[in-house]
CSV table of C-alpha atoms and ligand atoms in Angstrom, one decimal:
chain,number,residue,atom,x,y,z
C,12,MET,CA,8.2,-29.4,33.2
C,13,THR,CA,5.5,-28.3,30.8
C,14,LYS,CA,2.6,-29.4,33.1
C,15,ASP,CA,1.5,-26.0,34.3
C,16,LYS,CA,2.1,-24.3,31.1
C,17,SER,CA,-0.5,-23.5,28.5
C,18,ALA,CA,0.1,-22.9,24.8
C,19,ALA,CA,-0.8,-19.3,25.3
C,20,SER,CA,1.6,-18.6,28.1
C,21,VAL,CA,4.5,-20.5,26.3
C,22,TRP,CA,3.8,-18.6,23.1
C,23,SER,CA,3.6,-15.3,24.9
C,24,ALA,CA,7.0,-15.9,26.4
C,25,CYS,CA,8.4,-16.9,23.0
C,26,ILE,CA,6.9,-13.9,21.3
C,27,ASP,CA,8.6,-11.5,23.8
C,28,ILE,CA,12.0,-12.9,22.8
C,29,ILE,CA,11.2,-12.9,19.1
C,30,ARG,CA,10.0,-9.3,19.2
C,31,ASP,CA,13.5,-8.3,20.3
C,32,ASN,CA,15.1,-10.2,17.5
C,33,VAL,CA,13.3,-9.2,14.4
C,34,SER,CA,12.4,-5.8,12.8
C,35,ALA,CA,9.1,-4.3,13.9
C,36,GLN,CA,7.7,-4.7,10.4
C,37,SER,CA,8.7,-8.4,10.2
C,38,PHE,CA,7.3,-9.0,13.6
C,39,LYS,CA,4.0,-7.4,12.6
C,40,THR,CA,3.9,-9.4,9.3
C,41,TRP,CA,5.1,-12.8,10.4
C,42,PHE,CA,4.5,-13.1,14.1
C,43,GLU,CA,1.5,-11.1,15.1
C,44,PRO,CA,-0.9,-13.2,13.0
C,45,ILE,CA,0.2,-16.5,14.7
C,46,LYS,CA,-2.1,-18.0,17.2
C,47,PRO,CA,-1.0,-20.6,19.7
C,48,VAL,CA,-3.5,-23.4,19.7
C,49,ASP,CA,-2.2,-26.4,21.5
C,50,LEU,CA,0.5,-27.7,23.9
C,51,LYS,CA,0.9,-31.4,24.4
C,52,ASP,CA,3.9,-32.8,26.1
C,53,SER,CA,6.6,-30.7,24.5
C,54,VAL,CA,4.8,-30.1,21.2
C,55,LEU,CA,3.6,-26.6,20.7
C,56,THR,CA,1.1,-26.1,17.9
C,57,ILE,CA,0.7,-22.7,16.3
C,58,GLN,CA,-1.9,-21.7,13.8
C,59,VAL,CA,-0.7,-19.7,10.7
C,60,PRO,CA,-2.9,-18.1,8.1
C,61,SER,CA,-1.6,-19.7,4.9
C,62,GLN,CA,0.7,-22.3,3.4
C,63,PHE,CA,2.9,-19.5,2.1
C,64,PHE,CA,3.1,-18.0,5.5
C,65,TYR,CA,4.2,-21.3,7.0
C,66,GLU,CA,6.9,-21.8,4.3
C,67,TRP,CA,8.1,-18.3,4.9
C,68,LEU,CA,8.5,-18.9,8.6
C,69,GLU,CA,10.3,-22.2,7.9
C,70,GLU,CA,12.6,-20.6,5.5
C,71,HIS,CA,13.5,-17.4,7.4
C,72,TYR,CA,12.8,-17.9,11.0
C,73,VAL,CA,13.1,-21.5,11.8
C,74,SER,CA,16.2,-21.3,13.9
C,75,LEU,CA,14.9,-18.3,15.9
C,76,LEU,CA,11.6,-20.2,16.5
C,77,ARG,CA,13.5,-23.4,17.5
C,78,LYS,CA,15.8,-21.6,19.9
C,79,THR,CA,13.0,-19.7,21.7
C,80,ILE,CA,10.8,-22.7,22.0
C,81,LYS,CA,13.5,-24.8,23.4
C,82,ARG,CA,14.2,-22.1,25.9
C,83,GLU,CA,10.6,-22.4,27.1
C,84,LEU,CA,10.0,-26.1,26.8
C,85,GLY,CA,13.4,-27.7,27.1
C,86,ASN,CA,15.4,-29.7,24.6
C,87,ASP,CA,12.6,-32.0,23.5
C,88,ALA,CA,10.5,-29.1,22.3
C,89,ARG,CA,8.9,-29.4,19.0
C,90,LEU,CA,6.9,-27.0,16.9
C,91,GLU,CA,3.9,-28.0,14.8
C,92,TYR,CA,1.9,-25.8,12.5
C,93,ARG,CA,-1.8,-25.7,11.8
C,94,ILE,CA,-2.6,-23.9,8.5
C,95,VAL,CA,-5.9,-22.2,8.0
C,96,VAL,CA,-7.4,-23.5,4.8
C,97,GLU,CA,-10.9,-22.0,4.9
C,98,HIS,CA,-11.5,-19.0,2.7
C,99,ASN,CA,-12.3,-15.9,4.5
C,100,GLY,CA,-12.6,-13.4,1.7
C,101,THR,CA,-15.7,-11.2,1.9
C,102,ASN,CA,-18.1,-11.3,-0.9
C,103,PRO,CA,-16.7,-8.6,-3.1
C,104,SER,CA,-20.1,-7.7,-4.5
C,105,THR,CA,-20.9,-6.1,-1.2
C,106,VAL,CA,-17.6,-4.2,-1.1
C,107,ASP,CA,-17.9,-0.5,-1.5
C,108,TYR,CA,-15.7,1.0,-4.2
C,109,PRO,CA,-12.6,2.0,-2.3
C,110,ASN,CA,-11.4,5.5,-2.1
C,111,PHE,CA,-7.8,5.2,-1.4
C,112,ASN,CA,-7.0,8.0,-3.7
C,113,SER,CA,-9.3,10.4,-2.0
C,114,GLY,CA,-6.1,11.6,-0.4
C,115,ASN,CA,-4.8,12.9,-3.7
C,116,ALA,CA,-7.6,15.3,-3.9
C,117,SER,CA,-6.1,17.8,-1.5
C,118,ASN,CA,-8.1,20.4,-3.4
C,119,PRO,CA,-5.2,21.5,-5.4
C,120,GLU,CA,-7.4,24.2,-6.9
C,121,THR,CA,-8.4,26.0,-3.8
C,122,SER,CA,-5.9,28.7,-3.4
C,123,PHE,CA,-5.2,30.4,-0.1
C,124,PRO,CA,-5.3,34.2,0.3
C,125,LEU,CA,-2.3,36.0,-0.8
C,126,THR,CA,-3.5,39.4,0.0
C,127,LEU,CA,-3.8,39.5,3.7
C,128,GLN,CA,-5.2,42.1,5.9
C,129,GLY,CA,-2.0,43.9,5.4
C,130,ASN,CA,-2.7,46.2,8.3
C,131,ASN,CA,-2.5,43.3,10.6
C,132,ILE,CA,1.0,42.4,9.5
C,133,LYS,CA,2.3,45.8,10.1
C,134,ASN,CA,0.4,46.5,13.3
C,135,PRO,CA,3.0,46.7,16.0
C,136,PHE,CA,0.4,46.1,18.7
C,137,VAL,CA,-0.5,42.6,17.7
C,138,ILE,CA,-1.3,41.0,21.0
C,139,PRO,CA,1.2,38.2,21.6
C,140,GLY,CA,-0.5,34.8,21.7
C,141,LEU,CA,-3.4,35.9,19.6
C,142,LYS,CA,-3.3,34.6,16.0
C,143,LYS,CA,-2.4,37.3,13.6
C,144,ILE,CA,-4.2,35.7,10.7
C,145,ASN,CA,-5.8,32.5,9.9
C,146,ILE,CA,-4.0,30.7,7.2
C,147,ASP,CA,-5.5,27.4,5.9
C,148,PRO,CA,-2.6,25.0,6.0
C,149,GLN,CA,-3.7,23.2,2.8
C,150,LEU,CA,-3.3,19.9,4.5
C,151,ASN,CA,-5.2,16.7,3.9
C,152,SER,CA,-5.9,14.9,7.1
C,153,ASN,CA,-5.9,11.5,5.4
C,154,TRP,CA,-2.1,11.7,5.3
C,155,ASN,CA,-0.7,11.1,8.7
C,156,PHE,CA,1.9,9.1,10.5
C,157,ASP,CA,-0.5,6.5,11.7
C,158,ASN,CA,-1.2,5.3,8.2
C,159,PHE,CA,2.3,5.7,6.9
C,160,VAL,CA,3.7,2.2,7.2
C,161,GLU,CA,7.3,2.0,8.4
C,162,GLY,CA,9.9,-0.2,6.7
C,163,ASP,CA,13.6,-0.2,6.0
C,164,CYS,CA,12.7,1.7,2.8
C,165,ASN,CA,11.6,4.8,4.7
C,166,ARG,CA,12.9,4.5,8.3
C,167,LEU,CA,15.2,7.5,8.3
C,168,ALA,CA,12.9,9.8,6.4
C,169,ARG,CA,10.0,8.8,8.6
C,170,SER,CA,11.7,9.2,11.9
C,171,ALA,CA,13.3,12.5,10.9
C,172,GLY,CA,9.8,13.7,9.8
C,173,TYR,CA,8.4,12.6,13.1
C,174,ALA,CA,11.2,14.3,15.1
C,175,VAL,CA,10.6,17.5,13.1
C,176,SER,CA,6.9,17.5,13.8
C,177,GLN,CA,7.5,17.1,17.6
C,178,LYS,CA,9.9,20.1,17.6
C,179,PRO,CA,9.5,22.1,14.5
C,180,GLY,CA,12.5,24.3,13.9
C,181,GLY,CA,14.1,22.8,17.0
C,182,THR,CA,16.1,19.9,15.5
C,183,ALA,CA,19.1,19.6,13.3
C,184,PHE,CA,16.8,18.6,10.5
C,185,ASN,CA,16.2,22.0,9.0
C,186,PRO,CA,15.5,21.9,6.2
C,187,LEU,CA,14.3,18.4,6.1
C,188,VAL,CA,14.6,17.3,2.4
C,189,ILE,CA,12.7,14.1,1.6
C,190,TYR,CA,13.6,12.6,-1.8
C,191,GLY,CA,12.7,9.6,-3.9
C,192,VAL,CA,11.0,8.7,-7.2
C,193,VAL,CA,7.4,9.1,-7.8
C,194,GLY,CA,4.8,7.2,-5.8
C,195,LEU,CA,7.0,6.3,-2.8
C,196,GLY,CA,5.2,8.6,-0.3
C,197,LYS,CA,7.0,11.9,-0.3
C,198,THR,CA,3.8,13.9,-0.3
C,199,HIS,CA,2.2,11.6,2.3
C,200,LEU,CA,5.1,12.0,4.6
C,201,ALA,CA,5.5,15.7,4.2
C,202,GLN,CA,1.8,16.2,4.8
C,203,ALA,CA,2.0,13.9,7.9
C,204,VAL,CA,4.6,16.3,9.3
C,205,GLY,CA,2.2,19.2,8.8
C,206,ASN,CA,-0.8,17.4,10.3
C,207,GLU,CA,1.2,16.3,13.3
C,208,VAL,CA,2.4,19.8,14.0
C,209,LYS,CA,-1.1,21.1,13.7
C,210,GLN,CA,-2.3,18.5,16.2
C,211,LEU,CA,0.4,19.3,18.7
C,212,TYR,CA,0.7,23.0,18.2
C,213,PRO,CA,-2.6,24.3,16.9
C,214,ASN,CA,-1.3,27.9,17.1
C,215,LYS,CA,1.6,27.3,14.8
C,216,THR,CA,1.1,28.4,11.2
C,217,VAL,CA,1.6,25.5,8.9
C,218,LEU,CA,1.5,25.7,5.1
C,219,TYR,CA,1.8,23.0,2.5
C,220,VAL,CA,2.4,24.2,-1.1
C,221,SER,CA,3.5,22.5,-4.3
C,222,SER,CA,6.4,24.2,-6.0
C,223,GLU,CA,4.2,24.6,-9.0
C,224,LYS,CA,1.6,26.6,-7.1
C,225,PHE,CA,4.3,28.6,-5.4
C,226,THR,CA,5.7,29.5,-8.8
C,227,ASN,CA,2.3,30.5,-10.2
C,228,GLN,CA,1.5,32.6,-7.2
C,229,PHE,CA,4.8,34.4,-7.6
C,230,PHE,CA,4.2,35.1,-11.2
C,231,ASP,CA,0.7,36.5,-10.3
C,232,ALA,CA,2.3,38.6,-7.6
C,233,VAL,CA,4.8,40.0,-10.1
C,234,LYS,CA,1.9,40.8,-12.5
C,235,ASN,CA,-0.2,42.4,-9.8
C,236,ASN,CA,2.7,44.3,-8.3
C,237,SER,CA,2.3,42.6,-5.0
C,238,VAL,CA,5.5,40.8,-4.6
C,239,ASN,CA,6.0,42.3,-1.2
C,240,ASP,CA,2.7,40.9,0.1
C,241,PHE,CA,3.7,37.5,-1.4
C,242,VAL,CA,7.0,37.5,0.5
C,243,HIS,CA,5.4,38.8,3.7
C,244,PHE,CA,2.8,36.1,3.6
C,245,TYR,CA,5.4,33.4,3.3
C,246,GLN,CA,7.6,34.9,6.0
C,247,LEU,CA,4.7,34.4,8.5
C,248,ILE,CA,4.8,30.7,8.3
C,249,ASP,CA,6.1,28.5,11.1
C,250,VAL,CA,6.3,25.3,9.2
C,251,LEU,CA,6.6,25.6,5.5
C,252,ILE,CA,6.3,22.5,3.4
C,253,VAL,CA,7.2,22.8,-0.3
C,254,ASP,CA,6.5,19.7,-2.4
C,255,ASP,CA,8.5,18.7,-5.5
C,256,ILE,CA,11.0,21.5,-5.6
C,257,GLN,CA,12.6,20.0,-8.7
C,258,PHE,CA,10.0,22.1,-10.4
C,259,PHE,CA,12.0,25.2,-9.5
C,260,SER,CA,14.6,24.0,-12.0
C,261,ASN,CA,15.8,26.8,-14.3
C,262,LYS,CA,13.2,29.2,-12.9
C,263,GLU,CA,15.7,31.8,-11.6
C,264,LYS,CA,13.4,34.4,-10.4
C,265,THR,CA,11.3,31.9,-8.4
C,266,GLN,CA,14.5,30.5,-6.9
C,267,ASP,CA,15.6,33.9,-6.0
C,268,ILE,CA,12.4,34.7,-4.1
C,269,PHE,CA,12.4,31.3,-2.5
C,270,PHE,CA,16.0,31.9,-1.3
C,271,HIS,CA,14.9,35.0,0.4
C,272,ILE,CA,11.9,33.4,2.1
C,273,PHE,CA,14.0,30.3,3.0
C,274,ASN,CA,16.7,32.5,4.7
C,275,HIS,CA,14.2,34.5,6.6
C,276,LEU,CA,12.4,31.5,8.0
C,277,HIS,CA,15.5,29.6,8.8
C,278,GLN,CA,17.1,32.5,10.6
C,279,ASN,CA,14.0,32.8,12.7
C,280,GLY,CA,14.0,29.2,13.7
C,281,LYS,CA,11.1,28.2,11.5
C,282,GLN,CA,10.9,24.8,10.0
C,283,LEU,CA,11.2,23.9,6.3
C,284,VAL,CA,10.3,20.6,4.8
C,285,LEU,CA,11.0,20.1,1.1
C,286,THR,CA,10.5,17.2,-1.2
C,287,THR,CA,12.2,16.4,-4.5
C,288,ASP,CA,12.2,13.5,-6.9
C,289,ARG,CA,16.0,13.1,-6.7
C,290,SER,CA,18.8,13.7,-4.3
C,291,PRO,CA,19.6,17.4,-3.9
C,292,ARG,CA,23.0,16.5,-5.2
C,293,ASP,CA,21.5,15.5,-8.5
C,294,LEU,CA,19.2,18.4,-8.9
C,295,GLU,CA,19.9,20.3,-12.1
C,296,GLY,CA,19.1,23.9,-12.8
C,297,ILE,CA,19.0,24.9,-9.2
C,298,GLU,CA,21.4,27.6,-8.0
C,299,GLU,CA,24.3,26.6,-5.9
C,300,ARG,CA,23.5,28.9,-3.0
C,301,LEU,CA,20.1,27.2,-2.6
C,302,LEU,CA,21.6,23.7,-2.9
C,303,SER,CA,24.1,24.6,-0.2
C,304,ARG,CA,21.2,25.7,2.0
C,305,PHE,CA,19.6,22.3,1.6
C,306,LYS,CA,22.7,20.7,3.0
C,307,TRP,CA,22.3,22.5,6.3
C,308,GLY,CA,19.7,20.1,7.3
C,309,LEU,CA,19.0,16.5,6.5
C,310,SER,CA,18.3,14.8,3.2
C,311,ALA,CA,16.5,11.5,3.6
C,312,ASP,CA,15.5,9.2,0.8
C,313,LEU,CA,12.5,6.9,0.3
C,314,GLN,CA,13.1,3.6,-1.4
C,315,VAL,CA,10.8,1.0,-2.9
C,316,PRO,CA,9.3,-0.9,0.0
C,317,ASP,CA,10.3,-4.5,0.4
C,318,PHE,CA,7.9,-7.3,0.3
C,319,GLU,CA,6.9,-7.2,4.0
C,320,THR,CA,6.3,-3.5,4.0
C,321,ARG,CA,4.2,-3.9,0.8
C,322,ILE,CA,2.0,-6.4,2.6
C,323,GLY,CA,1.8,-4.0,5.6
C,324,ILE,CA,0.7,-1.2,3.3
C,325,LEU,CA,-1.9,-3.3,1.6
C,326,GLU,CA,-3.3,-4.4,4.9
C,327,LYS,CA,-3.4,-0.9,6.2
C,328,LYS,CA,-5.4,0.3,3.2
C,329,MET,CA,-7.7,-2.7,3.4
C,330,TYR,CA,-8.3,-2.1,7.0
C,331,ALA,CA,-9.0,1.6,6.5
C,332,ASP,CA,-11.6,0.8,3.9
C,333,GLY,CA,-13.1,-2.2,5.7
C,334,ILE,CA,-12.1,-4.7,3.0
C,335,GLU,CA,-11.0,-8.2,3.6
C,336,LEU,CA,-9.1,-10.3,1.1
C,337,PRO,CA,-7.7,-13.8,1.3
C,338,ARG,CA,-4.1,-13.6,2.6
C,339,GLU,CA,-2.8,-15.4,-0.5
C,340,VAL,CA,-4.2,-12.7,-2.7
C,341,VAL,CA,-2.6,-10.0,-0.7
C,342,GLU,CA,0.7,-11.8,-0.9
C,343,PHE,CA,0.3,-12.3,-4.6
C,344,VAL,CA,-0.3,-8.6,-5.2
C,345,ALA,CA,2.5,-7.5,-2.9
C,346,TYR,CA,4.8,-10.0,-4.6
C,347,ASN,CA,4.1,-8.9,-8.1
C,348,ILE,CA,3.8,-5.2,-7.8
C,349,ASN,CA,7.2,-4.0,-6.7
C,350,THR,CA,7.5,-0.6,-8.5
C,351,ASN,CA,5.9,1.9,-6.1
C,352,VAL,CA,3.2,2.3,-3.6
C,353,ARG,CA,0.9,4.2,-5.9
C,354,GLU,CA,0.9,1.2,-8.3
C,355,LEU,CA,0.2,-1.1,-5.4
C,356,GLU,CA,-2.8,0.9,-4.4
C,357,ALA,CA,-4.0,1.1,-8.0
C,358,ALA,CA,-3.7,-2.6,-8.4
C,359,LEU,CA,-5.8,-3.2,-5.2
C,360,ILE,CA,-8.5,-0.8,-6.5
C,361,ALA,CA,-8.5,-2.5,-9.9
C,362,LEU,CA,-8.8,-5.8,-8.3
C,363,LEU,CA,-11.8,-4.9,-6.1
C,364,ALA,CA,-13.5,-3.0,-8.9
C,365,GLN,CA,-13.2,-6.0,-11.2
C,366,ALA,CA,-14.4,-8.3,-8.5
C,367,SER,CA,-17.5,-6.3,-7.8
C,368,LEU,CA,-18.2,-5.9,-11.5
C,369,ASN,CA,-18.0,-9.6,-12.1
C,370,LYS,CA,-19.7,-10.4,-8.8
C,371,LYS,CA,-16.8,-12.8,-8.3
C,372,ASP,CA,-14.8,-13.7,-5.2
C,373,VAL,CA,-11.3,-12.3,-5.3
C,374,ASP,CA,-9.0,-15.2,-5.5
C,375,VAL,CA,-5.5,-15.6,-6.8
C,376,GLU,CA,-6.8,-16.6,-10.3
C,377,LEU,CA,-8.6,-13.3,-10.6
C,378,ALA,CA,-5.6,-11.4,-9.1
C,379,LYS,CA,-3.4,-13.0,-11.7
C,380,LYS,CA,-5.6,-12.0,-14.6
C,381,ILE,CA,-5.9,-8.4,-13.4
C,382,ILE,CA,-2.4,-7.8,-12.4
C,383,LYS,CA,-1.1,-9.2,-15.7
C,384,ASN,CA,-3.2,-6.6,-17.5
C,385,PHE,CA,-2.1,-4.0,-15.0
C,386,VAL,CA,1.7,-4.4,-15.0
C,387,LYS,CA,2.9,-4.7,-18.5
C,388,THR,CA,6.4,-5.4,-17.2
C,389,MET,CA,5.4,-8.4,-15.2
C,390,SER,CA,8.2,-10.8,-16.1
C,391,ARG,CA,7.3,-13.9,-18.0
C,392,GLU,CA,7.8,-16.9,-15.9
C,393,VAL,CA,9.5,-20.1,-16.9
C,394,SER,CA,7.8,-23.4,-15.9
C,395,ILE,CA,9.3,-26.0,-13.6
C,396,ASP,CA,9.0,-28.5,-16.4
C,397,TYR,CA,11.1,-26.3,-18.7
C,398,ILE,CA,13.8,-25.9,-16.0
C,399,GLN,CA,13.9,-29.7,-15.4
C,400,LYS,CA,14.2,-30.3,-19.2
C,401,THR,CA,17.0,-27.7,-19.5
C,402,VAL,CA,19.0,-29.1,-16.6
C,403,CYS,CA,18.5,-32.7,-17.6
C,404,GLU,CA,19.7,-32.0,-21.1
C,405,TYR,CA,22.8,-30.3,-19.7
C,406,PHE,CA,23.7,-33.2,-17.4
C,407,ASN,CA,22.4,-35.8,-19.9
C,408,VAL,CA,20.1,-37.6,-17.5
C,409,PRO,CA,16.4,-38.6,-18.3
C,410,VAL,CA,13.9,-36.1,-16.9
C,411,ASP,CA,11.9,-38.9,-15.2
C,412,THR,CA,14.7,-39.8,-12.9
C,413,LEU,CA,14.3,-36.4,-11.1
C,414,LYS,CA,11.0,-37.7,-9.9
C,415,GLU,CA,12.3,-41.1,-8.8
C,416,LYS,CA,14.3,-42.2,-5.8
C,417,THR,CA,17.6,-42.6,-7.6
C,418,ARG,CA,20.5,-41.5,-5.6
C,419,LYS,CA,23.0,-41.6,-8.5
C,420,ARG,CA,25.3,-38.6,-8.1
C,421,MET,CA,24.5,-37.0,-11.5
C,422,VAL,CA,20.8,-37.4,-10.9
C,423,VAL,CA,20.9,-36.0,-7.4
C,424,GLN,CA,22.8,-33.0,-8.7
C,425,ALA,CA,20.4,-32.4,-11.5
C,426,ARG,CA,17.5,-32.8,-9.2
C,427,GLN,CA,18.8,-30.4,-6.6
C,428,LEU,CA,19.9,-27.8,-9.1
C,429,SER,CA,16.4,-28.0,-10.8
C,430,MET,CA,14.8,-27.3,-7.4
C,431,PHE,CA,17.1,-24.4,-6.8
C,432,LEU,CA,16.4,-22.9,-10.2
C,433,ALA,CA,12.7,-23.5,-9.8
C,434,LYS,CA,12.8,-21.6,-6.6
C,435,ASN,CA,14.7,-18.7,-8.1
C,436,TYR,CA,12.9,-18.4,-11.4
C,437,THR,CA,9.3,-19.2,-10.6
C,438,LYS,CA,6.9,-18.0,-8.0
C,439,ASN,CA,5.8,-21.5,-7.0
C,440,SER,CA,5.7,-22.4,-3.3
C,441,LEU,CA,8.2,-24.9,-2.0
C,442,LYS,CA,5.4,-27.3,-1.6
C,443,VAL,CA,4.5,-27.1,-5.3
C,444,ILE,CA,8.1,-27.4,-6.3
C,445,GLY,CA,8.4,-30.5,-4.2
C,446,LYS,CA,5.4,-32.0,-5.9
C,447,HIS,CA,7.1,-31.6,-9.3
C,448,PHE,CA,9.9,-33.8,-8.1
C,449,GLY,CA,7.9,-36.9,-7.3
C,450,GLY,CA,6.1,-35.5,-4.2
C,451,ARG,CA,9.1,-34.5,-2.1
C,452,ASP,CA,8.3,-32.2,0.8
C,453,HIS,CA,9.2,-28.6,1.2
C,454,SER,CA,12.1,-29.3,3.6
C,455,THR,CA,13.8,-31.4,1.0
C,456,VAL,CA,13.5,-28.4,-1.4
C,457,ILE,CA,15.0,-26.1,1.2
C,458,HIS,CA,17.8,-28.5,1.8
C,459,SER,CA,18.5,-28.9,-1.9
C,460,CYS,CA,18.6,-25.2,-2.4
C,461,GLN,CA,21.2,-24.9,0.4
C,462,ALA,CA,23.3,-27.7,-1.0
C,463,VAL,CA,23.3,-26.0,-4.4
C,464,GLN,CA,24.2,-22.7,-2.9
C,465,ASN,CA,27.1,-24.3,-1.0
C,466,LEU,CA,28.4,-25.9,-4.2
C,467,ILE,CA,28.1,-22.6,-6.1
C,468,ASP,CA,30.1,-20.9,-3.4
C,469,THR,CA,32.9,-23.5,-3.3
C,470,ASP,CA,33.1,-25.3,-6.6
C,471,GLN,CA,34.1,-23.3,-9.6
C,472,ASP,CA,33.2,-26.0,-12.2
C,473,PHE,CA,29.8,-26.3,-10.8
C,474,ARG,CA,29.4,-22.6,-10.7
C,475,GLU,CA,30.2,-22.4,-14.4
C,476,SER,CA,27.7,-25.1,-15.2
C,477,VAL,CA,25.0,-23.2,-13.3
C,478,ASN,CA,25.9,-20.1,-15.2
C,479,ASP,CA,25.5,-21.8,-18.5
C,480,ILE,CA,22.1,-23.2,-17.6
C,481,GLN,CA,20.9,-19.9,-16.2
C,482,LYS,CA,21.8,-18.2,-19.5
C,483,LYS,CA,19.7,-20.7,-21.3
C,484,ILE,CA,16.7,-20.1,-19.0
C,485,GLN,CA,17.1,-16.4,-19.2
C,486,MET,CA,17.1,-16.5,-22.9
C,487,SER,CA,13.7,-18.2,-22.9
C,488,ILE,CA,12.1,-15.4,-20.8
C,489,SER,CA,13.6,-12.3,-22.3
S,515,LIG,P1,5.0,10.8,-4.0
S,515,LIG,O1,4.6,12.1,-3.4
S,515,LIG,O2,6.4,10.3,-3.5
S,515,LIG,O3,4.8,10.6,-5.5
S,515,LIG,P2,2.7,9.9,-2.5
S,515,LIG,O4,3.0,10.5,-1.2
S,515,LIG,O5,1.7,10.6,-3.4
S,515,LIG,O6,4.0,9.7,-3.4
S,515,LIG,O7,2.3,8.4,-2.3
S,515,LIG,C1,1.6,7.6,-3.2
S,515,LIG,C2,0.5,6.8,-2.5
S,515,LIG,O8,1.2,5.8,-1.7
S,515,LIG,C3,-0.3,7.6,-1.5
S,515,LIG,O9,-1.6,7.2,-1.6
S,515,LIG,C4,0.3,7.3,-0.2
S,515,LIG,O10,-0.7,7.3,0.9
S,515,LIG,C5,0.8,5.9,-0.4
S,515,LIG,N1,2.0,5.5,0.4
S,515,LIG,C6,3.3,5.7,0.1
S,515,LIG,N2,4.1,5.3,1.1
S,515,LIG,C7,3.3,4.7,2.0
S,515,LIG,C8,3.6,4.1,3.3
S,515,LIG,N3,4.8,3.9,3.7
S,515,LIG,N4,2.5,3.6,4.0
S,515,LIG,C9,1.3,3.8,3.5
S,515,LIG,N5,0.9,4.4,2.4
S,515,LIG,C10,1.9,4.9,1.6
S,516,LIG,MG1,4.0,13.8,-4.4
């Protein structure tokens, strides 16, 4: 039945099904890079970019892969992998110093005019359709939706932001409050809304302002007796983006004036986009009447991106800057930096800078060194040997038997549990773990981990033993 089929056509049919069954980001990360390379009888061979990649597929997607391939090729279908081993990192000495952070330089110092051609504002004969004034939106075009990687961590905020930009003032998301701790993309997303609106509606007046700048302008206006101008200016805006409003805390006068502006804009169907470092619920020192206004719209949070999204973000940055790095390095960085996106970018920059200084290829060794210096909190890792020793002491079996073929119950249990703990407490690949147990293959490791998990779920004595051993291991790393 497979006669007329090619690897490409079979894979393309499979991929259509897979796309419907995994998240967009998972699809991009784990399926787009796969290349179908061969089809013989009922064996489809696909090429994957790394060992880690292959293990990830086997661990997370094997049943989906199996199902779809059987659907295409019948019950005898089998899947084989080809792993790319060649190194394709570019020579880092030719890599330009990246400028990921250029986005941060949204010329915070340039201030926009506060004193307008006041006559224009009051002129009742302003011709409709003609722009009254030209307000610089204070946007940085580097921050847009295209380069804001979507993941579970930001899906709601991103899609609400996108909806708002398509119909500013015309959705239920008014105000749109984006919140989350530092470095998770609030400014990026809020700016993306502004940029998108500008693109779609060039005649709309968009303005991005930090709360700090807003506050300073207001103080100046008070000093210069021009509070009216200040308020009028802000009332002209169609899409007002105010960043980091936690800064308004305990500044009553500023809150008061902002309340006025907010009401005016909202009543006139203008869009407000606000960001804060915590949920509006937890904002302190902000007046109740403002907080209750925030609840009129939507509050959407940003979370720390998961592993796949972190890979997506790194890849996007690398692509934008024309940099290539070995897949395993990208995985290593994404795996170890799990605090926020700003740190992730900084690690990438540090890595490339070191590499070009040392005129050295970026490999996992270099990444390890740099990232260790970089993240002080990187947890210490226990070794597989230590885990084996601890487990064997507990069950009173000789360590060497873990590497042998013995099927004695106690040994099997110690062996499987050691594998399970090695997987959970170290960053070794399944293949490496298998090697430490007398060269067993990765599928044995997966099987062992599942067996242990089943026992933990069903056998209380065993669960307690595991707890005791885990305590010992944890003590050695803390
Ligand atoms: P915040 O304002 O929350 O402190 P930023 O918006 O300044 O965070 O984001 C920090 C950095 O991380 C920026 O360079 C931004 O472009 C990047 N970033 C954050 N989230 C994403 C994402 N989902 N996709 C791509 N880049 C992101
Ligand atoms: Mg910010």
